[in-house]
Tab-separated table of C-alpha atoms in Angstrom:
chain	number	residue	atom	x	y	z
A	1	UNK	CA	122.483	40.566	-0.343
A	2	UNK	CA	122.788	39.523	3.323
A	3	UNK	CA	120.657	36.605	4.503
A	4	UNK	CA	119.120	38.653	7.326
A	5	UNK	CA	117.933	41.232	4.760
A	6	UNK	CA	116.280	38.497	2.698
A	7	UNK	CA	114.581	37.090	5.822
A	8	UNK	CA	113.346	40.538	6.846
A	9	UNK	CA	112.014	41.170	3.341
A	10	UNK	CA	110.143	37.850	3.243
A	11	UNK	CA	108.563	38.467	6.665
A	12	UNK	CA	107.342	41.954	5.672
A	13	UNK	CA	103.818	42.348	4.178
A	14	UNK	CA	104.003	42.949	0.390
A	15	UNK	CA	102.677	46.536	0.490
A	16	UNK	CA	105.488	47.547	2.897
A	17	UNK	CA	108.382	45.854	1.094
A	18	UNK	CA	109.364	48.783	-1.093
A	19	UNK	CA	109.426	51.060	1.952
A	20	UNK	CA	111.709	48.556	3.681
A	21	UNK	CA	114.395	48.988	1.016
A	22	UNK	CA	113.959	52.508	-0.456
A	23	UNK	CA	114.840	53.032	-4.113
A	24	UNK	CA	115.523	49.312	-4.558
A	25	UNK	CA	112.797	48.109	-6.924
A	26	UNK	CA	115.338	46.046	-8.833
A	27	UNK	CA	116.546	44.368	-5.642
A	28	UNK	CA	112.998	43.655	-4.480
A	29	UNK	CA	112.107	42.122	-7.814
A	30	UNK	CA	115.184	39.920	-7.613
A	31	UNK	CA	114.227	38.640	-4.174
A	32	UNK	CA	110.670	37.846	-5.288
A	33	UNK	CA	112.077	35.630	-8.039
A	34	UNK	CA	114.871	34.214	-5.899
A	35	UNK	CA	115.739	30.559	-6.575
A	36	UNK	CA	117.106	28.308	-3.857
A	37	UNK	CA	119.746	27.064	-6.287
A	38	UNK	CA	121.124	30.621	-6.337
A	39	UNK	CA	121.896	30.536	-2.617
A	40	UNK	CA	125.497	30.131	-1.470
A	41	UNK	CA	126.555	26.605	-0.497
A	42	UNK	CA	126.737	27.398	3.228
A	43	UNK	CA	123.185	28.778	3.357
A	44	UNK	CA	121.676	25.879	1.403
A	45	UNK	CA	123.471	23.358	3.611
A	46	UNK	CA	122.171	25.147	6.705
A	47	UNK	CA	118.624	24.975	5.313
A	48	UNK	CA	119.154	21.257	4.708
A	49	UNK	CA	120.153	20.754	8.349
A	50	UNK	CA	116.734	22.048	9.469
A	51	UNK	CA	115.064	19.391	7.332
A	52	UNK	CA	116.707	16.594	9.336
A	53	UNK	CA	115.611	15.328	12.780
A	54	UNK	CA	117.024	17.492	15.548
A	55	UNK	CA	118.807	16.165	18.617
A	56	UNK	CA	118.063	13.988	20.420
A	57	UNK	CA	116.416	12.205	17.478
A	58	UNK	CA	118.630	10.618	14.821
A	59	UNK	CA	118.401	10.319	11.055
A	60	UNK	CA	116.945	7.127	9.645
A	61	UNK	CA	118.034	5.934	6.196
A	62	UNK	CA	115.356	6.999	3.718
A	63	UNK	CA	112.868	9.735	4.550
A	64	UNK	CA	114.095	12.537	6.800
A	65	UNK	CA	117.706	11.764	5.988
A	66	UNK	CA	120.354	13.444	3.839
A	67	UNK	CA	120.070	10.590	1.323
A	68	UNK	CA	116.680	11.967	0.272
A	69	UNK	CA	118.243	15.364	-0.389
A	70	UNK	CA	120.787	13.643	-2.619
A	71	UNK	CA	117.985	12.417	-4.888
A	72	UNK	CA	116.487	15.821	-5.776
A	73	UNK	CA	119.072	17.058	-8.271
A	74	UNK	CA	122.780	16.990	-8.983
A	75	UNK	CA	123.466	20.294	-7.244
A	76	UNK	CA	121.608	19.307	-4.087
A	77	UNK	CA	123.470	16.002	-4.053
A	78	UNK	CA	126.812	17.789	-4.247
A	79	UNK	CA	125.812	20.138	-1.438
A	80	UNK	CA	124.513	17.346	0.817
A	81	UNK	CA	127.572	15.143	0.332
A	82	UNK	CA	129.896	18.096	0.964
A	83	UNK	CA	128.230	19.076	4.276
A	84	UNK	CA	129.579	16.660	6.930
A	85	UNK	CA	127.288	17.919	9.680
A	86	UNK	CA	124.311	16.478	7.786
A	87	UNK	CA	125.765	12.987	8.325
A	88	UNK	CA	126.749	13.159	11.987
A	89	UNK	CA	123.591	11.377	13.191
A	90	UNK	CA	122.287	7.901	12.323
A	91	UNK	CA	119.850	5.352	13.731
A	92	UNK	CA	120.271	1.770	12.473
A	93	UNK	CA	117.842	-0.945	13.531
A	94	UNK	CA	119.576	-4.016	12.155
A	95	UNK	CA	117.588	-6.619	10.220
A	96	UNK	CA	119.222	-10.021	9.525
A	97	UNK	CA	118.109	-10.076	5.870
A	98	UNK	CA	119.657	-6.670	5.122
A	99	UNK	CA	122.877	-6.649	7.136
A	100	UNK	CA	125.217	-6.200	4.106
A	101	UNK	CA	123.222	-3.212	2.859
A	102	UNK	CA	123.018	-1.703	6.340
A	103	UNK	CA	126.766	-2.098	6.826
A	104	UNK	CA	127.295	-0.126	3.631
A	105	UNK	CA	124.906	2.557	4.904
A	106	UNK	CA	126.947	2.822	8.103
A	107	UNK	CA	130.212	3.115	6.181
A	108	UNK	CA	128.759	5.799	3.917
A	109	UNK	CA	127.484	7.848	6.857
A	110	UNK	CA	130.777	7.616	8.743
A	111	UNK	CA	132.791	8.618	5.689
A	112	UNK	CA	130.600	11.595	4.827
A	113	UNK	CA	130.466	12.827	8.439
A	114	UNK	CA	134.100	13.895	8.182
A	115	UNK	CA	135.412	14.900	11.599
A	116	UNK	CA	132.030	15.831	13.133
A	117	UNK	CA	131.041	14.438	16.555
A	118	UNK	CA	128.792	11.416	16.067
A	119	UNK	CA	125.373	10.515	17.438
A	120	UNK	CA	124.781	6.856	16.581
A	121	UNK	CA	122.080	4.386	17.573
A	122	UNK	CA	122.457	0.733	16.608
A	123	UNK	CA	120.050	-1.963	17.770
A	124	UNK	CA	119.621	-5.632	16.928
A	125	UNK	CA	116.565	-7.536	18.089
A	126	UNK	CA	117.357	-10.795	19.840
A	127	UNK	CA	116.663	-13.984	17.891
A	128	UNK	CA	113.662	-16.136	18.729
A	129	UNK	CA	114.403	-19.114	21.007
A	130	UNK	CA	116.091	-21.895	19.056
A	131	UNK	CA	117.228	-19.564	16.271
A	132	UNK	CA	120.597	-17.946	15.695
A	133	UNK	CA	121.005	-14.427	14.352
A	134	UNK	CA	123.794	-13.596	11.889
A	135	UNK	CA	126.808	-12.007	13.629
A	136	UNK	CA	127.159	-8.236	13.685
A	137	UNK	CA	130.820	-7.982	14.721
A	138	UNK	CA	131.690	-5.969	11.618
A	139	UNK	CA	129.318	-3.175	12.644
A	140	UNK	CA	131.150	-2.754	15.951
A	141	UNK	CA	134.521	-2.924	14.224
A	142	UNK	CA	133.466	-0.230	11.769
A	143	UNK	CA	132.238	2.018	14.560
A	144	UNK	CA	135.417	1.536	16.579
A	145	UNK	CA	137.418	3.190	13.798
A	146	UNK	CA	135.609	6.406	14.730
A	147	UNK	CA	135.285	5.980	18.522
A	148	UNK	CA	137.135	9.233	19.253
A	149	UNK	CA	134.265	11.087	17.567
A	150	UNK	CA	131.460	9.404	19.514
A	151	UNK	CA	129.343	11.987	21.306
A	152	UNK	CA	126.093	10.086	21.874
A	153	UNK	CA	125.883	6.319	21.493
A	154	UNK	CA	123.045	3.814	21.812
A	155	UNK	CA	123.931	0.119	21.657
A	156	UNK	CA	121.417	-2.670	22.105
A	157	UNK	CA	123.309	-5.637	20.694
A	158	UNK	CA	124.131	-9.275	21.496
A	159	UNK	CA	126.337	-9.586	24.567
A	160	UNK	CA	128.789	-11.675	22.549
A	161	UNK	CA	129.937	-8.663	20.483
A	162	UNK	CA	130.219	-6.061	23.238
A	163	UNK	CA	133.782	-7.122	24.092
A	164	UNK	CA	134.840	-5.501	20.811
A	165	UNK	CA	134.202	-2.056	22.335
A	166	UNK	CA	137.501	-0.539	23.433
A	167	UNK	CA	139.724	2.499	23.100
A	168	UNK	CA	139.480	6.161	23.995
A	169	UNK	CA	136.204	8.055	23.623
A	170	UNK	CA	137.104	11.588	24.702
A	171	UNK	CA	133.933	13.233	23.331
A	172	UNK	CA	131.359	10.726	24.589
A	173	UNK	CA	128.703	12.493	26.665
A	174	UNK	CA	125.665	10.181	26.567
A	175	UNK	CA	125.343	6.400	26.405
A	176	UNK	CA	122.486	3.914	26.187
A	177	UNK	CA	123.869	0.421	26.718
A	178	UNK	CA	122.754	-3.136	27.287
A	179	UNK	CA	122.657	-6.536	25.666
A	180	UNK	CA	119.536	-7.374	23.684
A	181	UNK	CA	118.950	-10.414	25.918
A	182	UNK	CA	120.119	-11.832	29.235
A	183	UNK	CA	123.633	-13.299	28.715
A	184	UNK	CA	123.548	-17.100	28.628
A	185	UNK	CA	125.574	-18.517	30.253
A	186	UNK	CA	126.361	-15.695	32.681
A	187	UNK	CA	129.923	-14.389	32.235
A	188	UNK	CA	132.500	-15.356	34.837
A	189	UNK	CA	133.866	-11.815	34.883
A	190	UNK	CA	132.139	-8.562	33.907
A	191	UNK	CA	133.155	-6.714	30.774
A	192	UNK	CA	134.876	-3.392	31.507
A	193	UNK	CA	133.444	-0.952	28.999
A	194	UNK	CA	133.705	2.810	28.403
A	195	UNK	CA	136.349	3.376	31.080
A	196	UNK	CA	138.209	5.786	28.772
A	197	UNK	CA	135.278	8.193	28.519
A	198	UNK	CA	136.120	11.015	30.948
A	199	UNK	CA	133.087	13.137	30.023
A	200	UNK	CA	130.441	10.402	30.041
A	201	UNK	CA	127.793	11.873	32.345
A	202	UNK	CA	124.446	10.596	31.012
A	203	UNK	CA	123.920	6.815	31.073
A	204	UNK	CA	120.758	4.873	30.240
A	205	UNK	CA	120.691	1.162	31.077
A	206	UNK	CA	118.431	-0.896	28.834
A	207	UNK	CA	116.175	-3.693	30.000
A	208	UNK	CA	118.722	-6.540	30.137
A	209	UNK	CA	121.647	-4.618	31.596
A	210	UNK	CA	123.291	-6.378	34.542
A	211	UNK	CA	126.181	-4.836	36.511
A	212	UNK	CA	127.532	-8.345	37.094
A	213	UNK	CA	127.930	-8.711	33.309
A	214	UNK	CA	128.952	-5.178	32.295
A	215	UNK	CA	131.059	-2.876	34.435
A	216	UNK	CA	130.903	0.789	33.504
A	217	UNK	CA	132.811	3.748	34.894
A	218	UNK	CA	130.185	5.222	37.209
A	219	UNK	CA	132.278	7.923	38.890
A	220	UNK	CA	131.642	10.601	36.244
A	221	UNK	CA	127.955	9.816	35.790
A	222	UNK	CA	125.589	12.581	36.890
A	223	UNK	CA	122.376	11.444	35.174
A	224	UNK	CA	121.477	7.752	35.342
A	225	UNK	CA	118.370	5.934	34.127
A	226	UNK	CA	117.629	2.227	34.277
A	227	UNK	CA	114.811	-0.116	33.334
A	228	UNK	CA	113.982	-3.071	35.586
A	229	UNK	CA	116.947	-2.996	37.962
A	230	UNK	CA	116.951	-5.254	40.999
A	231	UNK	CA	117.545	-3.753	44.418
A	232	UNK	CA	121.000	-5.295	44.799
A	233	UNK	CA	121.938	-4.001	41.326
A	234	UNK	CA	120.900	-0.497	42.351
A	235	UNK	CA	123.057	-0.845	45.441
A	236	UNK	CA	126.116	-1.890	43.416
A	237	UNK	CA	125.686	1.010	41.001
A	238	UNK	CA	124.831	3.745	43.504
A	239	UNK	CA	127.764	2.945	45.784
A	240	UNK	CA	130.046	3.784	42.849
A	241	UNK	CA	128.079	6.626	41.230
A	242	UNK	CA	129.236	9.107	43.844
A	243	UNK	CA	128.612	12.183	41.678
A	244	UNK	CA	125.108	11.309	40.554
A	245	UNK	CA	122.629	14.206	40.437
A	246	UNK	CA	119.554	12.529	38.928
A	247	UNK	CA	118.547	8.850	39.201
A	248	UNK	CA	115.448	7.391	37.508
A	249	UNK	CA	114.671	3.681	37.458
A	250	UNK	CA	112.044	0.974	37.571
A	251	UNK	CA	112.879	-1.282	40.510
A	252	UNK	CA	112.327	-5.030	40.769
A	253	UNK	CA	111.906	-6.899	44.041
A	254	UNK	CA	114.782	-9.075	45.185
A	255	UNK	CA	118.352	-8.735	46.278
A	256	UNK	CA	119.656	-7.165	49.431
A	257	UNK	CA	121.796	-4.348	50.771
A	258	UNK	CA	125.012	-6.042	51.880
A	259	UNK	CA	126.935	-3.050	53.262
A	260	UNK	CA	126.395	0.566	54.317
A	261	UNK	CA	125.750	2.886	51.394
A	262	UNK	CA	127.688	6.160	51.265
A	263	UNK	CA	125.745	9.407	51.257
A	264	UNK	CA	124.954	10.573	47.730
A	265	UNK	CA	125.734	14.207	48.401
A	266	UNK	CA	124.929	15.497	44.902
A	267	UNK	CA	121.694	13.620	44.180
A	268	UNK	CA	118.878	16.146	43.724
A	269	UNK	CA	116.231	14.155	41.830
A	270	UNK	CA	115.137	10.579	42.590
A	271	UNK	CA	112.386	8.814	40.647
A	272	UNK	CA	111.746	5.134	41.384
A	273	UNK	CA	108.851	3.225	39.784
A	274	UNK	CA	107.704	-0.356	40.453
A	275	UNK	CA	108.848	-2.995	37.985
A	276	UNK	CA	107.156	-6.231	36.960
A	277	UNK	CA	107.543	-8.127	40.248
A	278	UNK	CA	105.339	-7.837	43.308
A	279	UNK	CA	106.717	-5.344	45.857
A	280	UNK	CA	108.434	-6.777	48.918
A	281	UNK	CA	110.548	-5.307	51.700
A	282	UNK	CA	113.694	-5.160	49.538
A	283	UNK	CA	112.646	-1.818	48.024
A	284	UNK	CA	112.065	-0.471	51.513
A	285	UNK	CA	115.545	-1.581	52.558
A	286	UNK	CA	117.000	0.295	49.604
A	287	UNK	CA	115.152	3.478	50.539
A	288	UNK	CA	116.160	3.063	54.193
A	289	UNK	CA	119.818	2.845	53.132
A	290	UNK	CA	119.750	6.128	51.225
A	291	UNK	CA	121.110	9.358	52.657
A	292	UNK	CA	120.472	12.216	50.246
A	293	UNK	CA	121.319	15.641	51.690
A	294	UNK	CA	120.798	17.463	48.363
A	295	UNK	CA	117.462	15.808	47.483
A	296	UNK	CA	114.896	18.252	46.064
A	297	UNK	CA	112.577	16.121	43.894
A	298	UNK	CA	111.271	12.710	44.960
A	299	UNK	CA	108.912	10.298	43.191
A	300	UNK	CA	108.322	6.824	44.664
A	301	UNK	CA	105.607	4.208	45.079
A	302	UNK	CA	103.515	4.139	48.236
A	303	UNK	CA	103.470	0.328	47.975
A	304	UNK	CA	107.063	0.282	49.206
A	305	UNK	CA	106.351	2.160	52.430
A	306	UNK	CA	104.697	-0.024	55.040
A	307	UNK	CA	103.007	0.310	57.393
A	308	UNK	CA	103.230	4.128	57.454
A	309	UNK	CA	104.207	5.819	54.170
A	310	UNK	CA	104.254	9.330	55.631
A	311	UNK	CA	106.488	8.267	58.528
A	312	UNK	CA	108.906	6.580	56.123
A	313	UNK	CA	109.170	9.689	53.954
A	314	UNK	CA	109.730	11.836	57.024
A	315	UNK	CA	112.501	9.481	58.177
A	316	UNK	CA	114.237	9.811	54.811
A	317	UNK	CA	114.008	13.600	55.055
A	318	UNK	CA	115.246	13.644	58.649
A	319	UNK	CA	118.075	11.176	57.992
A	320	UNK	CA	119.243	13.099	54.952
A	321	UNK	CA	118.738	16.617	56.265
A	322	UNK	CA	117.281	17.506	52.861
A	323	UNK	CA	114.582	19.969	51.782
A	324	UNK	CA	112.242	18.264	49.320
A	325	UNK	CA	110.434	20.765	47.111
A	326	UNK	CA	108.532	18.424	44.755
A	327	UNK	CA	106.972	15.099	45.824
A	328	UNK	CA	105.072	12.554	43.706
A	329	UNK	CA	103.697	9.360	45.269
A	330	UNK	CA	102.395	6.659	42.906
A	331	UNK	CA	99.736	4.082	43.851
A	332	UNK	CA	98.804	6.369	46.724
A	333	UNK	CA	95.714	6.222	48.917
A	334	UNK	CA	96.032	9.945	49.586
A	335	UNK	CA	95.803	12.982	47.363
A	336	UNK	CA	98.483	15.623	47.026
A	337	UNK	CA	96.887	17.887	49.624
A	338	UNK	CA	97.000	15.119	52.232
A	339	UNK	CA	100.692	14.508	51.540
A	340	UNK	CA	101.287	18.238	51.788
A	341	UNK	CA	99.679	18.111	55.228
A	342	UNK	CA	101.625	15.031	56.394
A	343	UNK	CA	104.953	16.595	55.402
A	344	UNK	CA	104.108	20.130	56.417
A	345	UNK	CA	107.373	20.647	58.290
A	346	UNK	CA	109.627	19.751	55.369
A	347	UNK	CA	109.450	22.965	53.264
A	348	UNK	CA	107.503	21.025	50.633
A	349	UNK	CA	106.295	23.289	47.814
A	350	UNK	CA	104.266	20.814	45.771
A	351	UNK	CA	102.911	17.290	46.279
A	352	UNK	CA	100.820	15.053	44.052
A	353	UNK	CA	99.726	11.433	43.895
A	354	UNK	CA	99.283	9.249	40.835
A	355	UNK	CA	98.008	5.803	40.017
A	356	UNK	CA	100.225	3.686	37.778
A	357	UNK	CA	98.836	1.284	35.206
A	358	UNK	CA	100.502	-1.440	33.195
A	359	UNK	CA	104.208	-2.077	32.845
A	360	UNK	CA	103.941	-0.683	29.335
A	361	UNK	CA	102.677	2.598	30.756
A	362	UNK	CA	105.553	2.634	33.222
A	363	UNK	CA	108.039	2.187	30.403
A	364	UNK	CA	106.351	5.062	28.565
A	365	UNK	CA	106.781	7.246	31.640
A	366	UNK	CA	110.465	6.339	31.798
A	367	UNK	CA	110.973	6.968	28.102
A	368	UNK	CA	109.158	10.292	28.278
A	369	UNK	CA	111.644	11.410	30.914
A	370	UNK	CA	114.593	10.427	28.798
A	371	UNK	CA	114.718	13.385	26.429
A	372	UNK	CA	116.288	11.326	23.632
A	373	UNK	CA	115.690	8.117	21.806
A	374	UNK	CA	116.890	5.097	23.737
C-alpha cells in the first residue's frame, strides 16, 4: 500500500476510515495493526532522519544521533548503518581526556556517511594559562580525507593545527573559522585557507579571528558575520569582500582607515554592534568611509555618531544614494518615531531604537542572527 494512503488513513477519524477505502475491511485492519518493522527500508530510514536534529543543528554523539537508533534492535541498526544521510552531520566538542574515543567517533561517522555532503563542527577549548592541551592534528588529517564533501564546516581549534587545512573544497557553502585563542607569538605571514572553495558564500569569524593571521578568500563571500573585530580589521576585510550582501559584526575601538574604501555595491544589510571597548572616533571613521548604494537595512549604535547622530545617518544615505527601509539604532536617546521624523526624506518604512545590555547579551543577539550553530 502506498505511503500517502497510509498517512491519509491515519489522519482520518476512525468512524470515517471504512468510507475512505470502500470494501477494504481487510486492508483497514492491516493498517491498524501495522508494525514499523514491516515498513520498507527507505521509509524507515526517512522516518529516522526526522528523529535527528535538522539543519543548521548537527548531531551530537549519544542522544539525538543515529547511534541511539543502532541500539534499539538488530534491524534498526542495519537500517541506520545502511542510510548514509543519517551520518552526514556531526558536532564534536573535543575533550582532552577522551580524544582517542572521539577520533574513533569521527572516523565512524565519516565512513558511514558514504558520499553525502558533510556538515561538521569541531571545537577544542583553549588550555588554561600554563597548561598544554594534547595535539589534535589527527582530527584535521582525518577530515582532510573528505574535504571534497565538506558543505558546512565549523572549526574552532588551536592556531597551530590550522595549517593542515588544504586542498579543494568544491561543495563548501558555509564556514565558521577561528583559532580558539589569540596566536602567540603572532605569525610572520598569514595562513592562506579555503582559497579553493569557489562556492563559499557564508563566513562566520569567531572571537579570536585576525585577518593578519588567517587570510581567507573574501571575493565570493556574500554573507559575513564577525565577533569583536577591530575597525582596521573590518577595513581589510571589506575592501576585499566586494560581493558582500549582508555584514553583521561587533566592532571594537582602535585601528584606522588607511586608504579609500571601494563602494560595496551589493551590500543590502549592515548590522554593527559595540564590542567590549569604549567607543571612540574610529567607528565613526569606518562609517564615514562606507559607500553603500544598495543599503536597505541598517542597525548601528548611536554612541558612534557624534555630535549629531541624525546628521551622520543622513550623510551616509546621501553619500551612498541608498534607500534605507529598515533602521535600528541601539543605545539611542530617541524613539523610533523620532528617528522616522529625522529621516523623513529617505523613504524609511520602519525605525526603532533599542538599548543594549552586557557583552553577553550582544553575543546572544549576534548568535540569534546566525541561523546555525557557530
